[in-house]
Coordinates of C-alpha atoms and ligand atoms in Angstrom, one line a residue:
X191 CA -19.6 -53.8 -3.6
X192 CA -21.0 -55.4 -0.2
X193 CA -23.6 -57.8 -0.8
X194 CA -27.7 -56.0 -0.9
X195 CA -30.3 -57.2 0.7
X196 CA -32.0 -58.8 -2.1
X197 CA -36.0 -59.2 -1.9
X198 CA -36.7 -60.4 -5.7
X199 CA -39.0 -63.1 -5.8
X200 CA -37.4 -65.2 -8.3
X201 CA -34.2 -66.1 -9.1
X202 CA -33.7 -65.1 -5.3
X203 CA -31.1 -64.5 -2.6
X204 CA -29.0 -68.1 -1.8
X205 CA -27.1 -68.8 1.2
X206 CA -23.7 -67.0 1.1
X207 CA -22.3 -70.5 2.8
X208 CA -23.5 -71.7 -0.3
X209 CA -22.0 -69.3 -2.8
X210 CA -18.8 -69.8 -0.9
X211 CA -18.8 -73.5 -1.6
X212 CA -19.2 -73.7 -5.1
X213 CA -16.8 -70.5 -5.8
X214 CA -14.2 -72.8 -3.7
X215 CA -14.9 -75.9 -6.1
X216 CA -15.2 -74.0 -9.1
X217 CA -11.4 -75.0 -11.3
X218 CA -11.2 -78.4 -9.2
X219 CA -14.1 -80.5 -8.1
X220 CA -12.5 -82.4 -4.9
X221 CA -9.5 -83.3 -6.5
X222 CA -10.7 -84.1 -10.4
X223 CA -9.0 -81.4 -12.1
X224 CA -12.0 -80.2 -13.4
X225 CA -15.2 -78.4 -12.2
X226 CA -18.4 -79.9 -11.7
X227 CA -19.4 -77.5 -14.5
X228 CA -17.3 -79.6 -17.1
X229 CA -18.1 -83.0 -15.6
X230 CA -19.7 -86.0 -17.0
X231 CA -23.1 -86.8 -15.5
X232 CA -22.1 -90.4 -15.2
X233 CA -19.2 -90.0 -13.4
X234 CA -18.3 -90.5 -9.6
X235 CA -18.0 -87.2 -8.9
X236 CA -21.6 -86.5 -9.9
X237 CA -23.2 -89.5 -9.0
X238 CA -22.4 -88.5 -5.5
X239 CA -23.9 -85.3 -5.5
X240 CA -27.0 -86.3 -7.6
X241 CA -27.9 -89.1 -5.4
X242 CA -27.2 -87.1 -2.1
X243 CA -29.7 -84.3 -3.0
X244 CA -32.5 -86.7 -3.9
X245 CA -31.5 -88.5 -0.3
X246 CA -31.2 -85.1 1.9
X247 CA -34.5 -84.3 -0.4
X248 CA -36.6 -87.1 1.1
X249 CA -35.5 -86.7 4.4
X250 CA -36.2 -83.3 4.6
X251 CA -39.4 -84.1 3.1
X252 CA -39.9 -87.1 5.3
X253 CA -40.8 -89.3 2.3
X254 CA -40.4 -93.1 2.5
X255 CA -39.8 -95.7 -0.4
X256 CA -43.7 -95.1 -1.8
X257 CA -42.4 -91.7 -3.4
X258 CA -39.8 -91.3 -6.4
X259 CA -38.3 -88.1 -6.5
X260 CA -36.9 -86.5 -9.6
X261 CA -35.3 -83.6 -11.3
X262 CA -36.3 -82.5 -14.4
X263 CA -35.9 -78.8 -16.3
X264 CA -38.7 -76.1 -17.6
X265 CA -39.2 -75.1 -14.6
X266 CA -42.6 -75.3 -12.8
X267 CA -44.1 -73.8 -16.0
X268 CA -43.5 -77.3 -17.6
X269 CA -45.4 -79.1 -15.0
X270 CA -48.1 -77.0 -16.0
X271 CA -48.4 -79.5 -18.6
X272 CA -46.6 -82.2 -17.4
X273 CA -49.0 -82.8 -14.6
X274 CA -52.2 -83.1 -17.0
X275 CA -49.9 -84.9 -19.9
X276 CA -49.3 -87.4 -17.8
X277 CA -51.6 -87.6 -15.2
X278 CA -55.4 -86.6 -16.9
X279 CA -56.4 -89.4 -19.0
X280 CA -58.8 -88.8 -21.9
X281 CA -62.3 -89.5 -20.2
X282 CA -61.2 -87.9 -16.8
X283 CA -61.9 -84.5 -15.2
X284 CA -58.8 -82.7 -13.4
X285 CA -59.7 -80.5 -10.5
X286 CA -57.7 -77.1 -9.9
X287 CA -58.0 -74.1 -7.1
X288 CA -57.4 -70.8 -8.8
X289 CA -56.0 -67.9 -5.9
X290 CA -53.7 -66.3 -8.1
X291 CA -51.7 -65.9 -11.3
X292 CA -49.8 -69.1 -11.0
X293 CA -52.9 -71.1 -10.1
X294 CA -54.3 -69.5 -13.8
X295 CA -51.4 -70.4 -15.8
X296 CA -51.7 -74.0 -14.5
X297 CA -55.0 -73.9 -15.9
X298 CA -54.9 -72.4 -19.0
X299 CA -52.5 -75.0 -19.6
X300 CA -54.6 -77.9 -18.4
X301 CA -57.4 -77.1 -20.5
X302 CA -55.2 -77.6 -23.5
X303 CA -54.8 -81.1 -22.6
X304 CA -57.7 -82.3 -21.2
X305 CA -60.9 -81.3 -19.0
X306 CA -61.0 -79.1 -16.1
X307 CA -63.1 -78.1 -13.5
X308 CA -62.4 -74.9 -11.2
X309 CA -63.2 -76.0 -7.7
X310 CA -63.1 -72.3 -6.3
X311 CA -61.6 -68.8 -7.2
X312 CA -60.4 -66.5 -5.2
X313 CA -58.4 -64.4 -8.0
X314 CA -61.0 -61.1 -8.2
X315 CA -61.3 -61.0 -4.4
X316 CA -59.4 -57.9 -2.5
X317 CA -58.0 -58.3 -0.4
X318 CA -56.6 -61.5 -2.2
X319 CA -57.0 -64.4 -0.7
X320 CA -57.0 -68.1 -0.4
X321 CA -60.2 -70.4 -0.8
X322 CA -61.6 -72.3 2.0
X323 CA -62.4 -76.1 1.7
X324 CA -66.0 -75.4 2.2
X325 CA -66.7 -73.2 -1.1
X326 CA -64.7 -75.8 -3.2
X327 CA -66.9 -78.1 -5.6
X328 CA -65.0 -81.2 -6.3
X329 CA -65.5 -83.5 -9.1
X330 CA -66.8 -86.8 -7.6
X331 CA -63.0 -89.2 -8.7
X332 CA -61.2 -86.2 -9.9
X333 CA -58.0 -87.7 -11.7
X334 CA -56.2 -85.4 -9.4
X335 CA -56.4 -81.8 -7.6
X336 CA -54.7 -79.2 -8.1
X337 CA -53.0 -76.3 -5.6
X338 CA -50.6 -73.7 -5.5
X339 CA -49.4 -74.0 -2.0
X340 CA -48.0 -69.9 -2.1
X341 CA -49.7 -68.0 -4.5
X342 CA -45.8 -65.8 -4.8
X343 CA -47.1 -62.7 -7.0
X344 CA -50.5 -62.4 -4.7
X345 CA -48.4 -63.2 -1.3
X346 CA -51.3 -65.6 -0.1
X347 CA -50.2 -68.9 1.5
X348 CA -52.3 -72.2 2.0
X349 CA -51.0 -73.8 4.8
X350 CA -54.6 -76.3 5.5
X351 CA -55.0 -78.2 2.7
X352 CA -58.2 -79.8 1.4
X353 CA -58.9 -83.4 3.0
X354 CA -60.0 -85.7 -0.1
X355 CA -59.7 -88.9 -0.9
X356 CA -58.7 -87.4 -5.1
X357 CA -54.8 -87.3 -5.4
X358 CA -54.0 -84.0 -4.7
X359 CA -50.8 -81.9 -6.8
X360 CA -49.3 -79.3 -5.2
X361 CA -47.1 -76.3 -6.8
X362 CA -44.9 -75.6 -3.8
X363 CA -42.4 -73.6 -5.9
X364 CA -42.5 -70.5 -3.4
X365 CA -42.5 -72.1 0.0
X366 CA -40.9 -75.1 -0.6
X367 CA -39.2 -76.2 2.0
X368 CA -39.7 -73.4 4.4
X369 CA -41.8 -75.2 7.4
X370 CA -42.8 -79.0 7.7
X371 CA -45.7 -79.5 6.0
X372 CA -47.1 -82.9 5.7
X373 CA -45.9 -84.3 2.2
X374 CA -47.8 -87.7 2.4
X375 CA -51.1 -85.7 1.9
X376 CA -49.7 -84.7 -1.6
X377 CA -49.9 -87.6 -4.8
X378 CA -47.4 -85.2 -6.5
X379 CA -45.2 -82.4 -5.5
X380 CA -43.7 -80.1 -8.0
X381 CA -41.5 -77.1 -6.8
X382 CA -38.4 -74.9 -9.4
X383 CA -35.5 -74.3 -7.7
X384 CA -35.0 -71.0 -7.8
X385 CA -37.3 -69.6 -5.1
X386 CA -36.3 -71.6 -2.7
X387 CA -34.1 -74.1 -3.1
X388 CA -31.3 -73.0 -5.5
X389 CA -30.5 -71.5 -8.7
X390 CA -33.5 -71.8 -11.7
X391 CA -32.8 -74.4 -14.3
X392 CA -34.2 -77.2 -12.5
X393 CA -37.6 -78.3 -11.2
X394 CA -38.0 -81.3 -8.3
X395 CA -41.0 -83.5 -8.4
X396 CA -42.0 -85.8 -6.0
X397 CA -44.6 -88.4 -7.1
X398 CA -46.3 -91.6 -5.3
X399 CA -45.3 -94.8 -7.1
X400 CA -49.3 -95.7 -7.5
X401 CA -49.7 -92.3 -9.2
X402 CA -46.2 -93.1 -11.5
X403 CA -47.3 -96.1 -12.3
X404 CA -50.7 -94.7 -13.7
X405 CA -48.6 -91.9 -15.6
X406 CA -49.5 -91.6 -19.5
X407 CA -47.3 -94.5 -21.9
X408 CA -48.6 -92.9 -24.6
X409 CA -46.8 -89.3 -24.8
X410 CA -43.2 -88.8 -26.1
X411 CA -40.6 -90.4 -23.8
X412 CA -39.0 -87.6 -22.8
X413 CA -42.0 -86.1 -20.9
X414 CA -42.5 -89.1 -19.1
X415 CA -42.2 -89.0 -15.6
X416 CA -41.8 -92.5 -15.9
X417 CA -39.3 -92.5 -18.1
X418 CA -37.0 -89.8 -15.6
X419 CA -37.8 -92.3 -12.5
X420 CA -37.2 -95.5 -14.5
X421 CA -33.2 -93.3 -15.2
X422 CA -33.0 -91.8 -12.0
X423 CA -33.0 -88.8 -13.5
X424 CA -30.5 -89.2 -16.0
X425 CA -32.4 -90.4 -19.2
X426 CA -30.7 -87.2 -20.7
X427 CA -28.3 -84.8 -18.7
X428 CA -29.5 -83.2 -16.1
X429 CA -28.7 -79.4 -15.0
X430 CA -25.8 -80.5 -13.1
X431 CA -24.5 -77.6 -11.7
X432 CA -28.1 -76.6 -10.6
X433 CA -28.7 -79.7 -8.8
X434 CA -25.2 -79.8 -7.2
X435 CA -26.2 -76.1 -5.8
X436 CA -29.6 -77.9 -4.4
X437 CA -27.4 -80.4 -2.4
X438 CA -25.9 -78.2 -0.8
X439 CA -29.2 -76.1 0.1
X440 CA -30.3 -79.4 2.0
X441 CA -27.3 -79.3 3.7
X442 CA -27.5 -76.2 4.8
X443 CA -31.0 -76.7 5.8
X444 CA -29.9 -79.3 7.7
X445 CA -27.1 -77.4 9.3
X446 CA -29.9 -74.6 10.3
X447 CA -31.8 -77.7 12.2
X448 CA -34.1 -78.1 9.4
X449 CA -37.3 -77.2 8.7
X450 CA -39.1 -77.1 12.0
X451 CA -35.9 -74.0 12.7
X452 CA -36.3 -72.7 9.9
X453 CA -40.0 -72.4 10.0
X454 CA -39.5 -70.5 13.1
X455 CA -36.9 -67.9 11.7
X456 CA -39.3 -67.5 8.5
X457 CA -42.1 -66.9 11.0
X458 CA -40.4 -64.6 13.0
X459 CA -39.2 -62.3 10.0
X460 CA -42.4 -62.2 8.9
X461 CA -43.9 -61.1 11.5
X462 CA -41.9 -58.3 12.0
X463 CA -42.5 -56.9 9.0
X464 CA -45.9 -57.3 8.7
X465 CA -46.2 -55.6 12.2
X466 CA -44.7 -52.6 10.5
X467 CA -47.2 -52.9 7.7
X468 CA -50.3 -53.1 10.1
X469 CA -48.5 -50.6 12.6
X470 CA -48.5 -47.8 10.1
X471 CA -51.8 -46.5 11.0
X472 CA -52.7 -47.2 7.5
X473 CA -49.9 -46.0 5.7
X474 CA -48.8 -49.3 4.8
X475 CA -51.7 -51.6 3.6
X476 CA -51.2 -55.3 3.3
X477 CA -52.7 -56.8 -0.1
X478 CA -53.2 -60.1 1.3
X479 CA -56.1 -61.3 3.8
X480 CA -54.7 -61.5 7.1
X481 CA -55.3 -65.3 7.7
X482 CA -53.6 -65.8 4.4
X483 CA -50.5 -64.0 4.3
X484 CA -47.7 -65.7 3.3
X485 CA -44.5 -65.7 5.1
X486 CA -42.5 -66.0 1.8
X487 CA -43.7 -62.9 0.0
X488 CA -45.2 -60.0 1.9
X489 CA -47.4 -57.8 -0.6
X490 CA -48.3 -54.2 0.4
X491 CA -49.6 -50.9 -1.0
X492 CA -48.5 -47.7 -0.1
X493 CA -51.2 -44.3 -0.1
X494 CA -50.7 -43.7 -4.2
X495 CA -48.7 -45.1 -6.7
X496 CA -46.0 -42.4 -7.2
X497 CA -45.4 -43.0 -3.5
X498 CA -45.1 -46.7 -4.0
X499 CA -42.1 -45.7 -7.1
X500 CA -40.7 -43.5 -4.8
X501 CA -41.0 -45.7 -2.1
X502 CA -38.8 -48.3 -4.4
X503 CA -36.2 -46.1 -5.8
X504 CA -34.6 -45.0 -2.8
X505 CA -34.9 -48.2 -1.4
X506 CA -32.9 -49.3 -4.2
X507 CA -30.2 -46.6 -3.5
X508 CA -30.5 -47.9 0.4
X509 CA -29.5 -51.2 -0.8
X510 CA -32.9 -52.8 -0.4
X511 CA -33.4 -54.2 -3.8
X512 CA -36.2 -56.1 -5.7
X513 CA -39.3 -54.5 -3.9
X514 CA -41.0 -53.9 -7.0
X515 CA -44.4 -56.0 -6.8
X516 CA -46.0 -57.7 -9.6
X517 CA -47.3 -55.1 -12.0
X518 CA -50.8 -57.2 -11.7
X519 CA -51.3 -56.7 -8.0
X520 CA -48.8 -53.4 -8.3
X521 CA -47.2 -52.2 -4.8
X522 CA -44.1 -53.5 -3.1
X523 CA -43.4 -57.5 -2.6
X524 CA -40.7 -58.4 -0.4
X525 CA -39.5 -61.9 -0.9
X526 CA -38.2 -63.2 2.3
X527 CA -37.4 -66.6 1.0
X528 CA -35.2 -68.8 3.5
X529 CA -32.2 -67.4 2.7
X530 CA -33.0 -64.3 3.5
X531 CA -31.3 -62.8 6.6
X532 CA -33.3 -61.4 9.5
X533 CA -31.2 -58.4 9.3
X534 CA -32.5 -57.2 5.9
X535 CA -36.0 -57.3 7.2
X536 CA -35.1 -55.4 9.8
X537 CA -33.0 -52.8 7.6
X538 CA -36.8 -52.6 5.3
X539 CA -38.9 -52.1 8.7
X540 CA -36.6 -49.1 9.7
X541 CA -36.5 -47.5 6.0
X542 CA -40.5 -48.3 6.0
X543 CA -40.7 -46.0 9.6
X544 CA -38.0 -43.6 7.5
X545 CA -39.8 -43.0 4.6
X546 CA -43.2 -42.7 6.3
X547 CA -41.7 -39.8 8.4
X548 CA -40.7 -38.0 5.8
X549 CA -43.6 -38.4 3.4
X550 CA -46.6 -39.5 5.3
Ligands
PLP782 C1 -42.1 -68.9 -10.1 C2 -43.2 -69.8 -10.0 C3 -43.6 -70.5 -11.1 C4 -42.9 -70.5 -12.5 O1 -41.6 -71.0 -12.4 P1 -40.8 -71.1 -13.8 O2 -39.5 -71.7 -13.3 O3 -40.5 -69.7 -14.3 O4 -41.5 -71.9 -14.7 C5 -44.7 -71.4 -11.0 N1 -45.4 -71.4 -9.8 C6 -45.1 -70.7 -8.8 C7 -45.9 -70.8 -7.5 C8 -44.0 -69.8 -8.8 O5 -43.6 -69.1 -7.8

């Protein structure tokens, strides 16, 4: 079976480089007569790997020594509490954007925790979009703000991001790493693994020190983030294998020439594929606003619904696989995460002109 062209939106497609590497280290890890997969987290082998994807992390990044980063596990869905846990004390208000179905988990969670105030919502607007800084009502010393940078079921992307002087958290699970975006503007960074940065079972977070050392002392240890930085990420094992395939996702990010190159290859494949969307003469109907689309995850409608199952069955049997959307914003989503070759988006922008032939 030759390898699809796989558009699912999460786990998603990983470099093939990649693959390659940890099938070729899979009975014997370098030499230690044993796979990484049976290795102590304390030992050499590790250690090596551990420490050079928080390094390659940070530089790709462009973080300096006022930011820890570490790994932890329960995904992004975890820092949905996490964040307020440790970071909304008991007389504070925490602000969060809602655009989409992430941004309204994060807050249903919050809310459990602590007080929240909704700066703006963009999540009944068609088409969907993201807020502006304009309609958003902060709180006047906020203990932080709250984004989700790619909103990955709605395909909307926020690329400007509010200028405030409140520490502002970003879920960046969807477009992480896929153009240089100005960390320092972010108190806390939070991103799983498995959209665009390796397999799921692990969740990077980036915090300020200030902001670490404000972090809660007075919730169990093991949801601490300073109880992960204080370990370097090994207070208790760590996904291992998970983080070993992240290392060697930064280095092939670096290999690509980083994210400025990459940036410019994500561009360029969305582009061409939203040019088929807006070139259909209707047919094809982008769901998101046009100064929001997201590069990651391009949402569209087709005329009716039984087209769009039609529409995503015999892509399927063309080899074109995960184009299902989100049954909330319904439709096709293509998720062209990093990894993603340009010649799948291709292959989907001459089966779009195909199938509109035939049945438009
Ligand atoms: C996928 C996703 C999540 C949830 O990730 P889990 O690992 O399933 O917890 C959260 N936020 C965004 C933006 C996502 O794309």
């Amino acid at each position: 079976m030759p390898r699809v062209f796989n558009f699912s939106a999460g786990p998603a497609v990983l470099p093939e480089d990649v693959l390659q590497e940890a099938q070729s280290t899979m009975l014997d890890y370098k030499g230690s007569g044993m796979s990484l997969l049976e290795s102590s987290h304390r030992g050499k082998e590790y250690e090596a790997v551990h420490n050079e994807a928080i390094a390659n992390l940070k530089k790709l990044m462009g973080l300096g020594e006022d930011y820890t980063i570490i790994f932890m596990t329960g995904g992004a869905s975890a820092q949905f509490a996490l964040v307020p846990l440790n970071l909304l004390g008991p007389e504070q208000t925490a602000d969060y954007v809602n655009a989409g179905a992430w941004g309204t988990k994060a807050i249903k969670e919050a809310k459990g925790i602590g007080k929240v105030h909704i700066v703006a919502d963009t999540t009944r607007d068609r088409p969907l979009r993201m807020p502006k800084q304009g309609e958003m009502k902060f709180t006047p010393s906020a203990a932080y703000l709250h984004l989700t940078s790619n909103e990955t079921i709605e395909g909307t992307q926020m690329r400007v991001f509010p200028k405030t002087s409140t520490p502002m958290v970003v879920d960046a699970s969807s477009d992480f790493l896929s153009y240089p975006v100005d960390f320092k503007q972010f108190g806390l960074i939070y991103a799983g693994a498995q959209k665009n940065m390796g397999p799921a079972g692990v969740t990077l977070v980036a915090i300020r020190k200030d902001l670490l050392a404000q972090s809660s002392e007075s919730i169990p240890l093991i949801f601490r983030y300073k109880t992960h930085a204080a370990e370097n990420s090994l207070y208790n094992t760590p996904p291992c294998f998970a983080i070993y395939l992240v290392m060697l996702v930064t280095r092939w990010i670096e290999k690509k020439g980083g994210l400025a190159a990459l940036a410019k290859i994500n561009a360029d494949k969305a582009a061409a594929l939203y040019a088929a969307i807006d070139g259909s003469g209707g047919y094809y109907r982008g769901s998101a606003s046009r100064e929001d689309r997201s590069d990651m995850n391009v949402t569209y409608r087709l005329p009716t619904e039984e087209l769009e199952d039609k529409f995503i069955k015999e892509a399927s049997a063309a080899g074109l696989k995960g184009l299902k959307g989100h049954r909330s914003v319904g439709g096709i989503r293509a998720s062209i995460y990093n990894a993603f070759p340009r010649a799948g988006v291709d292959a989907l922008v001459n089966f779009m002109k195909e199938f509109q032939q035939k049945n438009g």
